[in-house]
C-alpha positions as a printed Julia matrix, in Angstrom:
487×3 Matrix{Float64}:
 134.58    4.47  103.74
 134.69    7.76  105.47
 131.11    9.11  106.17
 131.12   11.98  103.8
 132.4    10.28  101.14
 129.87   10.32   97.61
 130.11    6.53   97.21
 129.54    3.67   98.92
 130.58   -0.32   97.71
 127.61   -2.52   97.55
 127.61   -5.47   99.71
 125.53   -7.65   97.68
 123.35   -9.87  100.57
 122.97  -13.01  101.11
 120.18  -15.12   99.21
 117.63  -16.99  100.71
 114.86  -18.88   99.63
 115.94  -19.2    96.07
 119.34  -18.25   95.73
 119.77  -20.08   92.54
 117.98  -17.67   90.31
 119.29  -14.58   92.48
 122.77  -16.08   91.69
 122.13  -16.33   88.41
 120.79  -12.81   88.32
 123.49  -11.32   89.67
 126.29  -13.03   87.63
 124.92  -11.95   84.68
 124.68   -8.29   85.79
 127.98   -8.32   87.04
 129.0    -9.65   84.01
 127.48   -7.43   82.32
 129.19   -4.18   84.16
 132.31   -5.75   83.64
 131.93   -5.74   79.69
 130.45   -2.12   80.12
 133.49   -1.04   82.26
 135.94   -2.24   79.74
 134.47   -0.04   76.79
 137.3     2.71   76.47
 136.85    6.06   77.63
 137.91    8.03   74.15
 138.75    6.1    71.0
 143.07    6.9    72.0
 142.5     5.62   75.77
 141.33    2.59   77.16
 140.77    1.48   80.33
 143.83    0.2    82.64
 141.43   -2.0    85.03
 138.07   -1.98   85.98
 137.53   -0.14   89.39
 135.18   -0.81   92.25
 131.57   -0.77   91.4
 129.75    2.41   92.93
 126.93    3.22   94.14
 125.36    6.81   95.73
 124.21    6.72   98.96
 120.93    5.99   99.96
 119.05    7.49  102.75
 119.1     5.3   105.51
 114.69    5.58  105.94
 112.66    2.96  103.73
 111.83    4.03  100.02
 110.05    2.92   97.12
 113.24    1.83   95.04
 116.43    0.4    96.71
 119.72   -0.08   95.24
 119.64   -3.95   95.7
 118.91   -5.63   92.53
 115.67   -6.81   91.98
 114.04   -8.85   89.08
 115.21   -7.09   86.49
 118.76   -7.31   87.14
 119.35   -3.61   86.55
 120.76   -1.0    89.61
 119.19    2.1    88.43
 122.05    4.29   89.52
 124.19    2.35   87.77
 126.36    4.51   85.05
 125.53    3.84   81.13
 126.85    5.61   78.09
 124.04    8.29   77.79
 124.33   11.73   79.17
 122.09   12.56   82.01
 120.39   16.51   82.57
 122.14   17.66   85.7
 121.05   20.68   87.81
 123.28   23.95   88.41
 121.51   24.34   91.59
 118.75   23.19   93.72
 116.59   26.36   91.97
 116.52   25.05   88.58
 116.27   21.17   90.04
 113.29   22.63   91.55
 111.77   24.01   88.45
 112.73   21.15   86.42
 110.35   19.15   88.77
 107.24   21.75   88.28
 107.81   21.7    84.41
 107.85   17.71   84.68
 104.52   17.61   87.16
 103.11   20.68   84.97
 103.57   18.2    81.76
 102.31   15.42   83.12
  99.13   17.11   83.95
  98.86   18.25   80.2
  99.54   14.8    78.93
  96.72   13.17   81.26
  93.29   12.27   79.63
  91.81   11.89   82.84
  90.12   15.46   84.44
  90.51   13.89   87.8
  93.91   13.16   87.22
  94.9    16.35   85.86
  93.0    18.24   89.03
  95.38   15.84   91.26
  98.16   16.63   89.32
  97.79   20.48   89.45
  97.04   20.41   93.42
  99.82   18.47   93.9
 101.73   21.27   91.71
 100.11   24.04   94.22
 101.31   21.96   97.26
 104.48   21.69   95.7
 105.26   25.43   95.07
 103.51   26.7    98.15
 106.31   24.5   100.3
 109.0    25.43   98.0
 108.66   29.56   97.98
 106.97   29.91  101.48
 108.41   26.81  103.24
 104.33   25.99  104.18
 101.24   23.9   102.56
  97.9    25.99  102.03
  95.46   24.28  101.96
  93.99   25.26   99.12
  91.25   22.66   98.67
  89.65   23.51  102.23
  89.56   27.06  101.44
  87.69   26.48   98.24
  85.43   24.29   99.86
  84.96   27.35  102.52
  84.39   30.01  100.05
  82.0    27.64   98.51
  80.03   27.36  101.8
  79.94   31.1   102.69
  78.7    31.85   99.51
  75.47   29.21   99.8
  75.09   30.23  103.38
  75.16   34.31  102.24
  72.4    32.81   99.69
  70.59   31.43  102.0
  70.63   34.47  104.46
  69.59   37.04  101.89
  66.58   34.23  100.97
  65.67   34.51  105.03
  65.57   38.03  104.98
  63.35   38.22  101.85
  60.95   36.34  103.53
  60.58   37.77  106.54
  60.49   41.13  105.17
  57.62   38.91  102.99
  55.61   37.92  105.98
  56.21   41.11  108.17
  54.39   43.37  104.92
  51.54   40.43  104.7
  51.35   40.66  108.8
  51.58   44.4   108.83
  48.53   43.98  105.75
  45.99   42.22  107.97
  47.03   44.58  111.16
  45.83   47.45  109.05
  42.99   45.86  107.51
  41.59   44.43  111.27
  42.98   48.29  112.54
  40.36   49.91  110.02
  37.17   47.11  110.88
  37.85   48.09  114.7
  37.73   51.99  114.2
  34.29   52.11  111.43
  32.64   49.78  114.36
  34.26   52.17  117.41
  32.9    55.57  115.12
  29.29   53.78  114.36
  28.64   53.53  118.06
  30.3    56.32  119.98
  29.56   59.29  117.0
  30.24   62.11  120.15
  33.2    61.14  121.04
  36.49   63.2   119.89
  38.0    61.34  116.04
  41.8    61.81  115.72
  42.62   62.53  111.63
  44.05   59.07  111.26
  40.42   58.0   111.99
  38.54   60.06  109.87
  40.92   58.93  107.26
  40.31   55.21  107.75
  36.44   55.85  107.52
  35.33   53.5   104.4
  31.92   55.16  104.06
  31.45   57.82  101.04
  28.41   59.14  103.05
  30.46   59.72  106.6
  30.45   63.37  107.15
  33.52   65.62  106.35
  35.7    67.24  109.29
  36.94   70.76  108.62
  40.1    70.99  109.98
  41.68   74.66  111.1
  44.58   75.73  109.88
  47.89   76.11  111.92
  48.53   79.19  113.15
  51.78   80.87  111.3
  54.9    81.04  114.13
  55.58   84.82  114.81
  58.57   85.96  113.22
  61.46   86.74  115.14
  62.46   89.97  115.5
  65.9    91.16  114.51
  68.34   92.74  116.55
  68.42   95.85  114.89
  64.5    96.29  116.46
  66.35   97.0   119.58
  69.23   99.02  118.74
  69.75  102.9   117.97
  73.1   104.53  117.52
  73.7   107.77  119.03
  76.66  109.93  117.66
  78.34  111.51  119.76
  80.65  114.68  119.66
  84.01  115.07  118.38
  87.19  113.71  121.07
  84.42  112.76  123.33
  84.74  109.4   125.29
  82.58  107.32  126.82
  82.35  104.27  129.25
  79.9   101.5   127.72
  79.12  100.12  131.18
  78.91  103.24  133.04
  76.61  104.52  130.0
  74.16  101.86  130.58
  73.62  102.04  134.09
  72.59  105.95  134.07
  70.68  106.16  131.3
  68.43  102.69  133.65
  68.82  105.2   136.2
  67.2   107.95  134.11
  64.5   105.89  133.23
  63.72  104.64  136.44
  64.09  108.08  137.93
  60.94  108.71  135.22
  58.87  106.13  136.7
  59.38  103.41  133.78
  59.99   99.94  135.42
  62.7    97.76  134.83
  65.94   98.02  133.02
  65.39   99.41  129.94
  68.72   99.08  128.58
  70.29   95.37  128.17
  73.69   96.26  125.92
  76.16   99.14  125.05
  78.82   99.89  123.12
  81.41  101.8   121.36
  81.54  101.25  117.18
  84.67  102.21  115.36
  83.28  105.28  114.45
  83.02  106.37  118.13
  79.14  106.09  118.18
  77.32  105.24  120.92
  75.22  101.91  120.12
  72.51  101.09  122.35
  70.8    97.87  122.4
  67.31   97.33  124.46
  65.64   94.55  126.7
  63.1    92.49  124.94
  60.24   94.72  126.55
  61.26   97.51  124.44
  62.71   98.64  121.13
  64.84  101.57  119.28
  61.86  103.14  118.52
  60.69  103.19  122.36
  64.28  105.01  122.96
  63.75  107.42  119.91
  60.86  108.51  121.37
  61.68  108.92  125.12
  64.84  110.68  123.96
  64.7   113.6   125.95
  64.85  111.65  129.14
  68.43  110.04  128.28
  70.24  112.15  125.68
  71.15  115.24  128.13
  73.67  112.79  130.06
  75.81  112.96  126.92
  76.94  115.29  124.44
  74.87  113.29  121.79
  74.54  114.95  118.39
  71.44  112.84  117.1
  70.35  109.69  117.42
  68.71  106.99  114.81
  67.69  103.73  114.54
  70.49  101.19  113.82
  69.73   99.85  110.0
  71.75   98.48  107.24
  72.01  101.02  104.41
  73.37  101.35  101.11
  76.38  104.32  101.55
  77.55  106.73   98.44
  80.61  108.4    98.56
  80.09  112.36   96.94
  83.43  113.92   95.96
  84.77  117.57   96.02
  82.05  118.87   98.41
  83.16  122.39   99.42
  83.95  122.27  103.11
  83.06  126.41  103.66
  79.09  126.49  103.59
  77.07  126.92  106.56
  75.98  124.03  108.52
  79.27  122.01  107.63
  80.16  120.77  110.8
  76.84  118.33  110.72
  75.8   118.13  107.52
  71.98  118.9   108.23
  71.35  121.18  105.61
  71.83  117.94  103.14
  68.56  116.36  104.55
  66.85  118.93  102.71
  69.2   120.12  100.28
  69.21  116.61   98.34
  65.54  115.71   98.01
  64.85  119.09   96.97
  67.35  119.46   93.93
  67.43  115.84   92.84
  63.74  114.32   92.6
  62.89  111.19   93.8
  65.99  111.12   96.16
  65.38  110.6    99.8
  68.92  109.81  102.01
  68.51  108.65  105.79
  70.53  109.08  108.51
  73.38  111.64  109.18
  76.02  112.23  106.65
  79.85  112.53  107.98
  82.84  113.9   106.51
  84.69  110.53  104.56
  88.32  111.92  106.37
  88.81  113.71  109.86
  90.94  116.47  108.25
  88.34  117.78  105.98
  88.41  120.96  108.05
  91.83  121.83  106.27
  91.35  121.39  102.5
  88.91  123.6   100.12
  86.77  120.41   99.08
  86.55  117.07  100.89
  84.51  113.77  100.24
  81.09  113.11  102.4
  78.78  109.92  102.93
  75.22  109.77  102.2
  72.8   106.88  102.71
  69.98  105.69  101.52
  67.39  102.71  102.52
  67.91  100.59   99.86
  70.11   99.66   96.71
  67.39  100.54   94.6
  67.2   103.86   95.48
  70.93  104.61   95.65
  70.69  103.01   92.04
  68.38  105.82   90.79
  71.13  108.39   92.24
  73.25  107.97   89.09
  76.81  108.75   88.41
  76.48  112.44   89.65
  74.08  114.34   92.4
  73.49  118.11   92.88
  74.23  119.37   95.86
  74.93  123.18   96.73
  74.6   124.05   93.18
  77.23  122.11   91.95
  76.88  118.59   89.94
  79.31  116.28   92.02
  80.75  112.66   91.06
  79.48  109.78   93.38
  80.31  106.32   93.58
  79.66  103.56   96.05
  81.36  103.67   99.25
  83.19  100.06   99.6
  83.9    99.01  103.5
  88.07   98.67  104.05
  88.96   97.26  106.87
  91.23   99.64  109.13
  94.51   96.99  108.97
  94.42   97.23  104.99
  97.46   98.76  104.22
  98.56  101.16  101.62
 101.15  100.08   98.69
 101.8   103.42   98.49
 102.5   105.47  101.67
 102.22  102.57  103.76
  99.43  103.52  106.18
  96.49  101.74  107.17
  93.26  101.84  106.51
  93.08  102.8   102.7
  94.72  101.11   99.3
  96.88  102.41   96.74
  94.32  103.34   94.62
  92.7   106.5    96.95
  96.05  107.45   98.36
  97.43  110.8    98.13
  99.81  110.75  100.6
 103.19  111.02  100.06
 105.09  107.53   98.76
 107.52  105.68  101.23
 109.57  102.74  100.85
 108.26   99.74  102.6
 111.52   98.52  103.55
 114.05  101.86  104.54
 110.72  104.6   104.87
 112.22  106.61  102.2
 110.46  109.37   99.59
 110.48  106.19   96.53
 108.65  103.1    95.76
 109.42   99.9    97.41
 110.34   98.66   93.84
 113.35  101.33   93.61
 115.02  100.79   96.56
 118.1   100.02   95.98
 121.14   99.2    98.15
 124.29  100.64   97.72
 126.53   98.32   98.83
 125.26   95.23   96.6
 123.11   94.8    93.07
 120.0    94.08   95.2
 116.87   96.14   93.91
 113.0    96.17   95.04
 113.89   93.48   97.96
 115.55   93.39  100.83
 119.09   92.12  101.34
 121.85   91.28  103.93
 122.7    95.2   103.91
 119.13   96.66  104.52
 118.73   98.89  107.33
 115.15   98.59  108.31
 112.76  101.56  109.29
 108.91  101.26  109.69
 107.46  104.88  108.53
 104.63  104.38  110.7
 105.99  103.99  113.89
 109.96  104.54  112.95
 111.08  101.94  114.42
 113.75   99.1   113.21
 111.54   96.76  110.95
 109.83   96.78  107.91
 106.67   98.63  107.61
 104.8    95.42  106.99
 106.06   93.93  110.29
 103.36   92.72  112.72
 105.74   94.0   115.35
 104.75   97.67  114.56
 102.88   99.21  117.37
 100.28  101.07  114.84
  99.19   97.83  113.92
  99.35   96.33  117.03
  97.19   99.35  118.12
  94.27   99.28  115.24
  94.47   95.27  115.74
  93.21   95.57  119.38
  90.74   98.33  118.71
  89.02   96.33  115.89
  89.44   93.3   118.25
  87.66   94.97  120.57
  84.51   95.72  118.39
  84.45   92.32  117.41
  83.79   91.12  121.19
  81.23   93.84  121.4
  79.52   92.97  118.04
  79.58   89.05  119.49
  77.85   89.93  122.5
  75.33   91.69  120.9
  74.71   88.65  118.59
  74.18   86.29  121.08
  71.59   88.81  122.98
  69.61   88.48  120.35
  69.35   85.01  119.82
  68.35   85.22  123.48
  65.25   87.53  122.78
């Protein structure tokens, strides 16, 4: 027979030993095929001859069952007349034999049993979906044993922790014996507070102990800083500032450098900042030997105050160009109101319109509070409100510019994206439908600086200009942090 071929014939062996009963045995169950093979195949067709007796091939290693006959003179791969299961595949063969070990286990009266039958269901499965045996057994047995040996570790720990508390007890206790014998025979000698403390005795004398002294407070930075405004479209350099007004003061005979810091604040005021060995109020004072190297209107020390903004202040009466007259003018007409500092003009054009807006300050928010809604000043009852800080790149809705919002502008309204006379929400292009944005037929303009981009564009050079300048008094205002955290 060719080696691929599903059946082989059986060659029945010789007998030995007692080859009487095997030929007995195997006449009968040939006989006994023979009878079966003659049985027709439907009730209309018999069977012509009987073929070749068949038998599947076996695998050539040893097994528990071979297809040689044994005692009870039955092959069992020999056909018979009831059906037989067979597998589509090998998939459903395989799950046949889980559903057969699986039953097996349930029908089982023995627990042992049933726990071999189960493993032997885990081996199974494990080999046929991931082609490898876990070992499931040993890794129960090594959870088990992790889990008495982290048992057995936290029990260690508790008792050490046991004995180092009952070791640390008797320490203490021995600790206390030695320092009430040490203190009964050397009473001169210096006691720390831990020793006084141990002291057992009710009668042992108390120990007054001094308070600590309070740290001294550090001093702001604003102890060493004045501001010094200076006149209109006058410049100054910070560095070259500092080194004559040292020189004045050495000139006078006062040693060292007197002046550590100074700079330039948005406002164009001089802000100078002192060495720890002096103060504003040293410079206030000595202010006639440094303020004739400048043109310095006045000079004050450097505080944080609470700012009101007064409205429609006529812009004709004497004294308008500094504002002095207010310094007396306010807390005479308006009890209980006392503003420091020096008062400006809110805008640098106030010389060209009948009534402008000023800035007053006072020391605190409680006094501004008792100001009101309205002040009197020059006769006339004015509005006030509080002044609110805007930083100079804010920029208008309205008219574009920096420095202000929508809200206080009275300039005249331009388009954000062509600089025209209308709101940004009417321009409209004349080519498409587009209106309030820009589209593919927008000609750009910037009405600050009239150049070819929007006005919101960080390429405008107005921007780029008020950017550096507030950059600028950011460094300085950084510098003169870390000075003080120096003093």
């Amino acid at each position: 027979m060719p080696p691929d071929s599903d059946n082989i014939i059986v060659q029945i062996p010789e007998a030995s030993g007692n080859s009487t009963n095997t030929a007995i045995y195997l006449e009968n169950d040939i006989q006994m095929g023979i009878e079966e093979d003659q049985t027709p195949a439907t009730p209309t067709q018999t069977q012509p001859n009987p073929p070749e007796r068949l038998v599947p091939i076996m695998n050539k290693r040893p097994a528990l069952f071979s297809p040689v006959y044994d005692r009870t003179g039955r092959n069992p791969f020999q056909k018979n007349d009831s059906d037989k299961p067979t597998a589509k595949d090998p998939e459903q063969a395989i799950q046949w034999a889980r559903n057969l070990i699986l039953q097996a286990s349930i029908m089982t009266n023995s627990y042992k049993e049933q726990n071999k039958l189960l493993e032997l269901l885990d081996v199974f499965r494990d080999y046929t979906e991931k082609g490898r045996v876990t070992n499931q057994i040993s890794d129960k047995l090594s959870a088990k044993l992790a889990f008495h040996s982290a048992t057995l570790a936290n029990a260690s720990e508790k008792a050490a922790k046991t004995l180092k508390k009952a070791t640390a007890t008797v320490a203490s206790q021995n600790n206390q014996t030695v320092a009430v014998a040490t203190t009964t025979t050397n009473t001169n000698a210096p006691q720390s507070y831990a020793t006084i403390a141990a002291q057992p005795s009710k009668n042992a004398t108390w120990t007054t102990v001094a308070p600590k002294k309070k740290p001294t407070p550090k001093k702001l930075i604003t102890h060493y800083q004045i501001v010094a405004t200076l006149e209109e479209n006058q410049t100054i350099n910070p560095l070259q500032a500092r080194n004559k007004i040292n020189e004045a003061f050495q000139k006078a005979g006062i040693a060292g450098p007197v002046i550590q810091l100074a700079a330039l604040s948005k406002r164009n005021n001089l802000i100078l900042t002192t060495t720890s060995g002096y103060s504003g109020e040293f410079l206030l004072q000595q202010s006639n030997i440094w303020m004739d190297l400048f043109n310095i209107k006045h000079a004050q020390p450097l505080e944080s105050w609470t700012k009101v903004i007064v409205h429609n202040v006529p812009t004709t009466f004497e004294g308008a160009d500094t504002l002095e007259i207010l310094q007396t003018e306010i807390p005479t007409y308006n009890k209980g109101l006392q503003i420091v500092g020096n008062s400006y003009w809110l805008t640098k054009d106030w010389k060209n319109k009948q009534n402008s807006s000023i800035v007053i300050a006072f020391k605190t928010e409680a006094e501004a509070k008792k100001l009101g809604a309205r002040i009197i000043i020059l006769g006339e009852s004015l509005r006030t409100e509080k002044y609110r800080s805007i930083p100079a790149t804010t920029q208008c809705d309205n008219c574009q510019g920096f420095g202000h919002t929508k809200l206080k502008c009275r300039n005249q309204t331009a388009c954000q994206l062509c600089a025209g006379t209308h709101p940004t929400s009417r321009h409209k292009c004349s080519t498409c439908t587009t209106s309030g944005k820009p589209c593919i037929h927008t000609l750009p303009k910037c009405s600050n600086c009239k150049e070819p981009h929007f006005a919101n564009s960080r390429d405008c050079e107005v921007l780029a200009a008020i950017t550096n300048k507030e950059n600028q008094y950011t460094t300085e205002c950084q510098t003169a942090l870390r000075f003080s955290k120096r003093i």
